[in-house]
Amino acid sequence: MADLGKLSLLVALAITVYAIFAYIFGLRANNKPLLESAKGGVLAIGFLTTVASVVLFYLLLISDFSVEYVYQYTSKNLPTFYKLSAFWAGNAGSLLLWAWLLGIYTTIVAYSKKHTTNATVPYVLIILLINSLFFLFLLNFVANPFKKLDFVPPEGAGLNPLLQNPGMVFHPITLYLGYVGFAVPFAFAMAALLTNRADDEWIRVTRRWSVIAWMFLTLGNLYGGQWAYVELGWGGYWGWDPVENASFIPWLTGTAFIHSVMIQERKDMLKGWNMVLIIVTYLLTLFGTFLVRSGVLTSVHAFGDSNLGTMFLVFIGIMLAFSLYLLIDRAHLLKEGNEFESYLSRESSFLMNNLLLVGSAFAVFWGTIFPLVSEAVRGVKVTVSVPFFNQVNAPILLAMLFVMGVCPLIAWQKSSWKKLRDNFLVPLLLALLAGVAIYFLAQPKKLYASVGFAVSFFVLFTIIQEFYRGTMARHRMTNDGILLSFYKLCLKNRRRWGGYIVHLGIVFMAFGIIGSNAYKVEVAKTVTYGEQIQIGDYVLTYNGLFEKQEGENTVVFAEMPVTYQGKSIGTVTPEKIFYANWEQPSTEVALKTNLKEDLYVILSTWDKGGEEATFKVNINPLMKLIWIGGYILVFGTIFAVWPGKGSELGPKYSHGVRKNAVRA
């Protein structure tokens, strides 16, 4: 079977080369049979990468240790769920996942009925195929997942215990769905420049691609945070780790992009800016992959392989040069159709939102690569730690949150102070009231946290106000009931109201991030049998250490009954798991969670045969709101882009499309 996988990748590489040249010569000669042949090549690449992926899944499932990749990342006793997730546990599998997703995405673009009359699609496919060529080259000649060993080991090395968590099963694949997804709008953007058709068409046809890619990138970051929270055992969910940053930076620029394209849709502005944003976002997805694979920075997530890193850098350099050349050479096509008429306008607030997002992205990017820069310049690798990222990004992201509340309620073109007062007075007063109340009621008193909550409440109240006004207006017009009016309001313009739901998810996440950072309580204590640990209103009693077998693994766990305000709320059992084929044990956190807070218990060390043990216990306020907010955001995204009535473009944009549409 491994030979079938290897052959599939080799043939896919050959067909990719053929399809690229077939498209180029077919376009130059206007040779339709050749173009159709190239299109068939795209389908073949999608099929062959699927075959290779299925083969790798099968080899992992049957524990065929004659294959080096299977030997390195699985063992016989590994649960099936994690055997399958071992697919993307190493370099070769991750690259195959990228190539597979890219092959599927490219096939969808090639065979979508919506693109049958779009003359730019062959150019789009060439650019996507060049990406496929790079990854298939790596898979065939640098990191082949089907490479065989000279002998068949009786047992595999096993999967890193840190990766044996459901969060790490979904985190990489959602992240890659987002990474690869942004290659599609990038390809359409470059094709628009190549064909001198840099109007709104590329934005219209890639809107769903962009938003769905962004949604998966959001989910990828969210699952990564959940995994870090429960698996790494340090008490948090985000540590500004270089690899975490690598996926967060394109999320920031991608967020800026999906907002700024609305200005181009509505006002025929920011054409050049949108091109820059999608180029930067695409390159940052490659950069994120480079960071993970190069091993140039120390990270709990990184795979060290300097050879791959060099090749990624070369490819990033080529794509950067290609993009910049097109951007500069076709700059005359990107002249703005309109200009800003007022600082008090929705266009201005969108631009401000964009600048804040890009500013945050640059700050994170600079902090991430600074150790490399300092080593190159001074010969000393200077570590940029968490305080830098928090101090720089907290005010930027807070300002971004405020603009998020302001932006949707300002009129296009030019607003007035009266309209601003009508729209913002009530939310602003309520938010100030909430902020003041939190400052005096929450302990300890924290001014910055109270300001953060006030801004979050401001956004929340503006969203509620918009839903209320829209529902009541519809109710007055139609005499439908309130709930029916609300339902129809949302369905009539799902794009708009889905966006509000996404913003609502962001607000929930902001509540959780501010609360868990500002009001976290932490206690580290060594106790003996029967001793207690008190933290806040919780009391934990140490009843001793116990041991159990789970397959070949040994689990050592502490039993700790917990009371809250004097009432029993059950028992927590923080664990250490010792693996038969892994030197380091993993930490399994014990959690008691509710909407208000998480009780987070870590078994650190023990001594005297378990008679005494050391625990780290946290109270992390509002943690659950982060995860809830993430799923609200995903729901809002799906609601906004789901095909059908209400997801279409607004009338102003539709008019523009008819005028500027590209026809073959």
XYZ file of C-alpha atoms in Angstrom:
664
model
C 0.000 0.000 0.000
C 2.857 2.401 0.772
C 4.026 2.033 -2.827
C 0.563 3.054 -4.024
C 0.756 6.195 -1.870
C 4.248 6.991 -3.120
C 3.228 6.420 -6.744
C 0.139 8.619 -6.311
C 2.269 11.523 -5.106
C 4.786 11.078 -7.917
C 2.114 10.961 -10.615
C 0.322 13.919 -8.996
C 3.563 15.913 -9.227
C 4.008 15.024 -12.889
C 0.400 15.936 -13.702
C 0.761 19.222 -11.825
C 3.699 20.195 -14.025
C 1.719 19.165 -17.110
C -1.429 21.050 -16.036
C 0.498 24.272 -15.377
C 2.101 24.244 -18.818
C -1.111 23.083 -20.475
C -2.926 26.067 -18.990
C -0.168 28.487 -20.001
C 0.064 27.254 -23.607
C -3.677 26.738 -23.838
C -4.294 30.358 -22.850
C -1.656 31.695 -25.209
C -3.004 29.711 -28.167
C -6.642 29.891 -27.060
C -6.601 26.117 -27.394
C -9.788 24.899 -25.670
C -8.998 21.162 -25.865
C -5.673 21.852 -24.140
C -7.429 23.926 -21.459
C -9.943 21.136 -20.918
C -7.073 18.679 -20.638
C -5.452 20.872 -17.983
C -8.759 21.002 -16.152
C -8.844 17.217 -16.201
C -5.349 17.332 -14.735
C -6.676 19.359 -11.800
C -9.270 16.669 -11.144
C -6.579 13.990 -11.364
C -4.409 15.836 -8.826
C -7.348 16.090 -6.434
C -8.015 12.370 -6.893
C -4.387 11.294 -6.506
C -3.764 13.355 -3.355
C -6.977 11.847 -1.977
C -5.689 8.349 -2.779
C -2.370 9.137 -1.080
C -4.200 10.464 1.978
C -6.492 7.437 2.212
C -3.457 5.157 1.930
C -1.695 6.981 4.773
C -4.827 6.761 6.938
C -4.971 3.025 6.236
C -1.284 2.466 7.030
C -1.677 4.344 10.314
C -4.789 2.364 11.155
C -3.175 -1.052 10.620
C 0.104 0.049 12.309
C 2.310 -0.789 9.328
C 5.639 -0.027 11.000
C 7.570 -0.799 7.826
C 6.668 2.802 6.917
C 8.923 5.243 8.777
C 6.176 7.843 9.353
C 3.810 5.248 10.825
C 6.599 3.946 13.073
C 7.491 7.458 14.271
C 3.987 8.574 15.255
C 1.929 5.538 16.262
C 2.041 2.401 18.362
C -0.143 -0.695 18.466
C -1.972 0.322 21.623
C -2.748 3.842 20.431
C -6.527 4.407 20.275
C -7.902 4.471 16.727
C -8.988 8.090 17.119
C -5.401 9.170 17.725
C -3.978 6.802 15.110
C -5.948 8.732 12.519
C -4.893 12.086 13.958
C -1.257 10.955 13.728
C -1.746 11.796 10.042
C -0.799 15.412 10.815
C 1.457 14.758 13.808
C 4.675 15.097 11.786
C 6.095 17.100 8.924
C 5.382 14.706 6.083
C 1.771 14.093 7.112
C 1.097 17.790 7.635
C 2.445 18.585 4.187
C 0.279 15.853 2.693
C -2.739 17.320 4.502
C -1.953 20.713 2.977
C -1.504 19.216 -0.511
C -4.702 17.193 -0.151
C -6.836 20.147 0.936
C -5.295 22.298 -1.786
C -6.044 19.594 -4.361
C -9.686 19.469 -3.257
C -10.056 23.257 -3.160
C -8.480 23.575 -6.614
C -10.833 20.943 -8.010
C -13.845 22.766 -6.554
C -12.711 26.023 -8.161
C -12.107 24.303 -11.514
C -15.462 22.529 -11.649
C -17.735 25.064 -9.951
C -20.630 25.985 -12.240
C -20.431 29.529 -10.912
C -17.061 29.951 -12.582
C -17.918 28.587 -16.029
C -18.094 32.094 -17.544
C -15.260 33.599 -15.520
C -12.295 34.153 -17.835
C -9.861 34.557 -14.947
C -10.338 31.009 -13.628
C -7.543 29.397 -15.729
C -5.126 31.953 -14.261
C -6.485 31.212 -10.784
C -5.848 27.530 -11.348
C -2.281 28.155 -12.519
C -1.515 29.977 -9.286
C -3.134 27.284 -7.158
C -1.280 24.608 -9.120
C 2.034 26.382 -8.474
C 1.237 26.034 -4.765
C 0.442 22.355 -5.305
C 3.699 21.939 -7.198
C 5.674 23.235 -4.214
C 3.995 20.943 -1.712
C 4.111 17.886 -3.982
C 7.800 18.523 -4.630
C 8.441 18.527 -0.872
C 6.369 15.379 -0.428
C 8.209 13.496 -3.161
C 11.779 14.587 -2.509
C 12.108 16.008 1.016
C 9.495 14.614 3.391
C 7.808 11.572 1.909
C 5.260 10.032 4.302
C 5.561 6.666 2.527
C 9.308 6.204 3.001
C 10.021 2.640 4.099
C 12.426 1.411 6.760
C 15.000 -1.295 6.035
C 13.389 -3.476 8.670
C 9.987 -3.854 10.345
C 10.082 -2.808 14.030
C 7.824 -4.845 16.313
C 6.401 -1.663 17.873
C 6.096 2.003 16.957
C 7.633 4.951 18.792
C 4.151 6.183 19.704
C 2.398 9.505 19.499
C 3.602 12.385 21.660
C 1.279 12.301 24.720
C 0.689 16.040 24.403
C -0.981 15.348 21.070
C -3.299 12.711 22.534
C -6.081 15.156 23.196
C -9.259 15.854 21.190
C -8.274 19.509 20.889
C -5.093 18.541 19.062
C -7.091 16.292 16.735
C -9.248 19.165 15.475
C -6.810 22.072 15.921
C -4.421 21.257 13.038
C -7.070 20.307 10.508
C -9.217 23.400 11.126
C -6.098 25.549 11.022
C -5.079 24.044 7.699
C -8.571 24.443 6.275
C -8.142 28.135 7.068
C -4.552 28.408 5.834
C -5.225 26.675 2.528
C -8.558 28.448 2.130
C -6.870 31.846 1.908
C -4.863 30.598 -1.089
C -8.085 30.756 -3.148
C -8.887 34.497 -2.759
C -5.158 35.191 -3.191
C -5.169 33.275 -6.477
C -8.279 35.135 -7.676
C -6.682 38.460 -6.725
C -3.510 37.677 -8.658
C -5.545 36.405 -11.603
C -7.498 39.680 -11.602
C -4.223 41.606 -11.858
C -2.808 39.265 -14.493
C -5.874 39.730 -16.680
C -6.145 43.486 -16.046
C -9.599 42.981 -14.529
C -9.042 44.275 -11.037
C -12.666 45.294 -10.466
C -14.963 43.855 -7.809
C -15.496 40.492 -9.480
C -12.670 38.695 -7.659
C -14.019 39.903 -4.341
C -17.561 38.803 -5.139
C -16.604 35.279 -6.187
C -14.231 34.749 -3.262
C -16.353 36.236 -0.482
C -17.501 32.851 0.819
C -14.016 31.387 0.415
C -12.558 34.230 2.471
C -15.158 34.119 5.219
C -15.118 30.317 5.524
C -11.297 30.265 5.564
C -11.418 32.896 8.298
C -13.956 30.822 10.240
C -11.719 27.747 10.115
C -8.700 29.816 11.127
C -10.749 31.081 14.079
C -11.702 27.530 15.005
C -8.076 26.444 14.657
C -6.955 29.104 17.109
C -9.839 28.295 19.431
C -9.095 24.550 19.504
C -5.420 25.341 20.001
C -6.312 27.469 23.022
C -8.546 24.750 24.475
C -5.803 22.178 23.991
C -3.207 24.368 25.699
C -5.612 25.038 28.565
C -6.310 21.416 29.447
C -3.151 19.677 28.237
C -0.121 21.859 28.907
C -1.021 22.380 32.557
C 0.293 25.917 33.043
C -3.075 27.449 33.844
C -3.695 29.475 30.695
C -4.852 29.125 27.107
C -2.589 31.544 25.278
C 1.074 32.153 26.005
C 2.126 34.152 22.911
C 4.131 31.122 21.824
C 5.753 31.715 18.378
C 3.650 29.023 16.741
C 0.466 30.328 18.355
C 1.382 33.757 17.023
C 1.997 32.269 13.594
C -1.668 31.334 13.284
C -2.939 34.482 15.042
C -1.186 36.951 12.706
C -2.944 35.803 9.490
C -6.197 35.741 11.494
C -5.729 39.447 12.226
C -4.935 40.386 8.628
C -7.666 38.041 7.358
C -10.144 39.792 9.657
C -9.021 43.139 8.276
C -9.455 41.807 4.733
C -13.019 40.478 5.107
C -14.020 43.860 6.550
C -12.225 46.113 4.073
C -13.678 44.323 1.037
C -17.072 45.616 2.145
C -15.829 49.137 1.460
C -14.804 48.137 -2.037
C -18.175 46.475 -2.570
C -20.141 49.461 -1.376
C -18.004 52.440 -2.224
C -15.508 51.278 -4.842
C -12.645 52.198 -2.518
C -9.581 50.510 -0.957
C -8.857 48.424 -4.065
C -5.110 48.513 -3.574
C -5.417 48.029 0.173
C -7.508 44.892 -0.320
C -4.915 43.491 -2.701
C -2.189 44.140 -0.141
C -4.217 42.536 2.645
C -4.919 39.305 0.792
C -1.287 39.061 -0.349
C -0.062 39.578 3.215
C -2.583 37.118 4.633
C -1.641 34.439 2.121
C 2.088 34.939 2.722
C 1.531 34.823 6.473
C -0.171 31.430 6.169
C 3.016 30.192 4.483
C 5.106 31.950 7.100
C 3.156 30.183 9.847
C 3.906 26.860 8.215
C 7.561 27.867 7.893
C 7.773 28.640 11.623
C 6.311 25.253 12.557
C 8.519 23.302 10.193
C 11.818 25.154 10.316
C 12.509 24.809 14.031
C 14.087 28.293 13.997
C 12.117 29.253 17.107
C 11.595 27.252 20.248
C 7.999 26.194 20.689
C 6.014 23.359 22.207
C 4.359 22.915 18.796
C 7.306 23.118 16.419
C 8.781 20.387 14.237
C 12.508 20.949 13.813
C 13.649 20.613 10.219
C 15.938 23.297 8.883
C 15.913 21.884 5.347
C 12.190 22.353 4.994
C 12.420 25.810 6.532
C 14.868 26.966 3.869
C 12.629 25.705 1.100
C 9.627 27.454 2.610
C 11.592 30.691 2.806
C 12.563 30.401 -0.854
C 8.952 29.740 -1.882
C 7.672 32.622 0.261
C 10.289 34.861 -1.369
C 9.218 33.814 -4.866
C 5.511 34.371 -4.157
C 6.268 37.707 -2.471
C 8.291 38.911 -5.457
C 5.601 37.723 -7.877
C 2.831 39.456 -5.897
C 4.715 42.727 -5.493
C 5.641 42.840 -9.168
C 2.006 42.407 -10.189
C 0.834 44.909 -7.601
C 3.274 47.591 -8.758
C 2.900 46.857 -12.457
C -0.915 46.975 -12.299
C -1.177 49.831 -9.815
C -3.003 51.928 -12.411
C -5.888 49.427 -12.286
C -6.368 49.994 -8.591
C -7.338 53.652 -8.617
C -10.055 54.462 -6.128
C -13.548 55.000 -7.518
C -14.493 57.298 -4.623
C -12.867 59.224 -1.809
C -13.601 59.571 1.876
C -16.137 62.321 2.399
C -16.011 62.584 6.169
C -14.156 61.299 9.178
C -17.585 60.621 10.684
C -18.549 57.878 8.262
C -18.699 54.123 8.189
C -15.906 54.041 5.635
C -13.590 55.856 8.057
C -14.481 53.563 10.937
C -13.834 50.503 8.733
C -10.446 51.924 7.806
C -9.664 52.602 11.461
C -10.664 49.033 12.280
C -8.311 47.839 9.543
C -5.394 49.921 10.763
C -5.801 48.619 14.301
C -5.926 45.015 13.129
C -2.894 45.424 10.917
C -1.096 47.320 13.691
C -1.722 44.454 16.074
C -0.588 41.949 13.429
C 2.641 43.874 12.911
C 3.288 44.088 16.671
C 2.807 40.332 17.084
C 4.878 39.608 13.976
C 7.736 41.811 15.169
C 7.693 40.297 18.648
C 7.707 36.809 17.134
C 10.622 37.288 14.753
C 12.646 39.637 16.975
C 14.697 36.760 18.475
C 15.756 35.847 14.934
C 16.555 39.457 14.061
C 18.571 39.996 17.238
C 20.518 36.793 16.644
C 21.280 37.799 13.058
C 22.366 41.338 14.006
C 23.961 40.924 17.446
C 24.582 37.197 17.605
C 22.356 36.926 20.668
C 18.852 35.477 20.563
C 16.741 37.836 22.696
C 13.497 36.326 23.904
C 10.369 38.463 23.677
C 8.119 37.450 26.517
C 4.433 37.658 27.361
C 4.456 41.172 28.953
C 5.572 42.748 25.654
C 2.718 41.162 23.722
C 0.165 42.000 26.406
C 1.267 45.603 26.819
C 1.328 46.303 23.096
C -1.733 44.374 22.017
C -4.157 44.945 24.890
C -4.785 48.655 24.114
C -4.856 48.018 20.357
C -7.363 45.197 20.639
C -9.468 47.192 23.101
C -9.594 50.092 20.639
C -10.486 47.620 17.900
C -13.325 46.316 20.045
C -14.642 49.844 20.543
C -14.532 50.555 16.808
C -16.346 47.254 16.242
C -19.240 48.664 18.278
C -19.170 52.040 16.556
C -18.645 50.931 12.963
C -21.989 49.303 12.072
C -24.036 52.202 13.464
C -22.412 55.070 11.567
C -23.961 56.122 8.288
C -22.187 55.658 4.975
C -20.543 58.712 3.395
C -21.206 61.192 6.198
C -22.800 61.006 9.579
C -23.927 63.796 11.898
C -23.398 64.385 15.590
C -27.168 64.096 16.087
C -27.222 60.610 14.557
C -24.229 59.620 16.607
C -25.968 60.798 19.770
C -29.176 58.942 18.848
C -27.300 55.719 18.126
C -24.746 55.729 20.891
C -26.107 57.639 23.866
C -28.030 54.776 25.471
C -25.366 52.046 24.866
C -22.642 54.420 26.038
C -24.414 55.373 29.266
C -25.289 51.750 30.053
C -21.709 50.669 29.333
C -20.279 53.389 31.594
C -22.685 52.320 34.328
C -21.596 48.682 33.936
C -17.917 49.636 33.990
C -18.287 51.714 37.158
C -20.282 48.958 38.847
C -17.623 46.372 38.000
C -14.865 48.641 39.267
C -16.476 48.996 42.691
C -17.985 45.507 43.039
C -15.219 43.281 41.658
C -12.282 42.469 43.899
C -9.567 43.497 43.621
C -10.393 46.843 42.024
C -8.784 47.038 38.594
C -9.231 50.134 36.472
C -7.988 48.731 33.156
C -10.158 45.637 33.471
C -13.191 47.810 34.265
C -12.491 49.908 31.167
C -12.217 46.703 29.143
C -15.538 45.460 30.445
C -17.151 48.852 29.794
C -16.009 48.767 26.163
C -17.227 45.175 25.784
C -20.614 46.095 27.269
C -20.792 49.063 24.901
C -20.444 46.752 21.903
C -22.943 44.317 23.421
C -25.530 47.067 23.960
C -25.115 48.443 20.438
C -25.751 44.958 19.035
C -28.826 44.450 21.224
C -30.069 47.896 20.235
C -29.706 47.070 16.548
C -31.628 43.806 16.893
C -34.302 45.578 18.957
C -34.753 48.471 16.535
C -34.832 46.198 13.510
C -37.340 43.827 15.084
C -39.659 46.604 16.264
C -39.536 48.354 12.886
C -40.503 45.128 11.144
C -43.181 44.462 13.735
C -44.742 47.878 13.103
C -44.661 47.394 9.321
C -46.022 43.850 9.169
C -47.996 43.431 12.420
C -46.221 40.100 12.863
C -45.498 38.989 16.407
C -42.225 40.076 18.014
C -40.569 36.686 17.725
C -41.751 36.195 14.134
C -40.524 39.690 13.258
C -37.148 38.906 14.796
C -36.957 35.637 12.872
C -37.849 37.222 9.530
C -35.558 40.170 10.173
C -32.585 37.859 10.556
C -33.499 35.730 7.542
C -34.076 38.681 5.248
C -30.479 39.856 5.451
C -28.452 37.010 6.884
C -25.220 38.595 5.797
C -25.811 41.653 7.986
C -27.330 39.950 11.006
C -24.894 37.063 10.806
C -22.168 39.673 11.097
C -23.781 40.997 14.273
C -23.869 37.462 15.688
C -20.151 37.126 14.903
C -19.530 40.375 16.773
C -21.603 39.034 19.662
C -19.267 36.020 19.798
C -16.263 38.355 19.897
C -17.833 40.240 22.824
C -18.322 37.004 24.768
C -14.708 36.086 24.102
C -13.593 39.542 25.235
C -15.501 39.119 28.512
C -13.718 35.800 29.060
C -10.267 37.075 28.123
C -10.498 40.170 30.321
C -12.020 38.299 33.268
C -9.614 35.358 33.179
C -6.557 37.605 32.909
C -7.502 40.353 35.343
C -9.142 38.421 38.148
C -7.306 35.098 38.084
C -6.446 33.716 41.514
C -3.570 31.260 41.882
C -2.310 29.156 44.767
C 0.600 26.685 44.829
C 0.799 24.563 47.948
C 2.309 21.329 49.259
C -0.065 19.309 51.452
C -0.051 16.001 53.305
C -2.906 13.532 53.842
C -6.007 15.283 55.123
C -4.664 18.828 54.673
C -6.683 21.383 52.810
C -6.085 24.027 50.181
C -8.338 27.068 50.328
C -8.708 29.343 47.350
C -11.536 31.851 47.209
C -14.713 30.099 48.339
C -13.315 26.675 47.415
C -11.755 24.209 49.864
C -9.935 21.134 48.501
C -8.991 18.253 50.809
C -6.082 16.015 49.872
C -7.088 12.361 50.336
C -3.910 10.897 48.883
C -2.421 9.618 45.640
C -3.681 6.532 43.829
C -2.556 4.551 40.820
C -4.406 2.753 38.044
C -3.569 1.102 34.735
C -5.065 2.261 31.433
C -3.739 -0.213 28.881
C 0.046 0.061 28.980
C -0.091 3.467 30.630
C 0.111 4.101 34.354
C -2.072 6.851 35.754
C -1.218 8.501 39.071
C -4.040 10.657 40.382
C -4.897 12.614 43.484
C -8.332 12.395 45.050
C -9.545 15.749 46.333
C -13.131 16.364 47.541
C -14.132 19.983 46.939
C -16.524 22.268 48.777
C -17.799 25.633 47.590
C -19.053 28.025 50.262
C -19.237 25.042 52.613
C -21.252 22.771 50.278
C -19.822 19.709 48.575
C -19.557 20.009 44.795
C -17.836 16.686 44.125
C -14.269 15.479 43.776
C -11.448 16.479 41.452
C -8.750 14.037 40.350
C -5.737 15.772 38.735
C -3.504 13.217 37.038
C -0.086 12.406 35.727
C 0.005 9.774 32.992
C 3.150 7.713 32.477
C 3.395 6.215 29.013
C 5.085 2.911 28.228
C 6.869 4.355 25.190
C 7.429 7.960 26.241
C 9.910 9.323 28.772
C 7.991 12.360 30.024
C 4.606 11.982 31.750
C 1.740 14.182 30.681
C -0.349 16.345 32.988
C -4.116 15.978 32.996
C -5.784 18.970 34.556
C -8.860 18.562 36.798
C -11.626 21.075 36.169
C -14.796 22.203 37.872
C -16.382 24.630 35.487
C -19.422 26.878 35.311
C -20.318 30.167 33.629
C -18.815 32.199 36.450
C -15.397 30.536 36.719
C -13.196 27.477 36.406
C -11.585 25.713 39.339
C -8.382 24.470 37.690
C -6.238 21.932 39.570
C -2.799 20.640 38.538
C -0.890 17.843 40.239
C 2.677 19.198 40.111
C 4.895 16.806 42.099
C 4.778 14.427 45.071
C 7.153 12.969 47.648
C 7.332 10.356 50.386
C 5.387 7.844 48.357
C 2.559 10.270 47.837
C 2.171 11.170 51.503
C 2.695 14.754 50.478
C 1.990 16.345 47.134
C 2.238 19.776 45.559
C -0.662 21.295 43.682
C -1.216 24.393 41.645
C -4.799 25.583 41.920
C -6.330 28.415 39.891
C -9.659 30.151 39.806
C -10.023 31.370 36.236
C -13.065 33.653 35.989
C -15.348 33.680 32.939
C -13.297 31.103 31.042
C -16.359 29.388 29.638
C -17.397 32.592 27.869
C -14.311 32.322 25.648
C -15.360 28.929 24.304
C -19.052 29.907 24.097
C -18.100 33.094 22.255
C -16.045 31.072 19.792
C -18.997 28.857 18.907
C -21.359 31.856 18.648
C -18.858 33.343 16.214
C -18.816 30.156 14.147
C -22.633 29.997 14.144
C -22.836 33.623 13.007
C -20.363 32.970 10.205
C -22.277 29.951 8.930
C -25.558 31.850 9.230
C -24.138 34.723 7.180
C -22.663 32.672 4.330
C -25.149 29.806 4.101
C -26.452 29.769 0.505
C -29.962 30.945 -0.165
C -32.186 33.924 0.408
C -30.684 36.593 2.612
C -27.060 35.749 1.896
C -26.964 37.609 -1.408
C -25.223 40.870 -1.878
C -27.081 44.076 -1.187
C -28.702 46.091 -3.967
C -25.908 48.658 -4.237
C -23.330 45.983 -4.781
C -25.436 43.933 -7.176
C -25.771 46.943 -9.412
C -22.003 47.321 -9.467
C -21.505 43.685 -10.310
C -23.790 43.800 -13.322
C -21.905 46.809 -14.551
C -18.425 45.408 -14.036
C -18.922 41.678 -14.390
C -16.318 39.717 -16.292
C -17.673 37.559 -19.043
C -15.716 35.105 -21.143
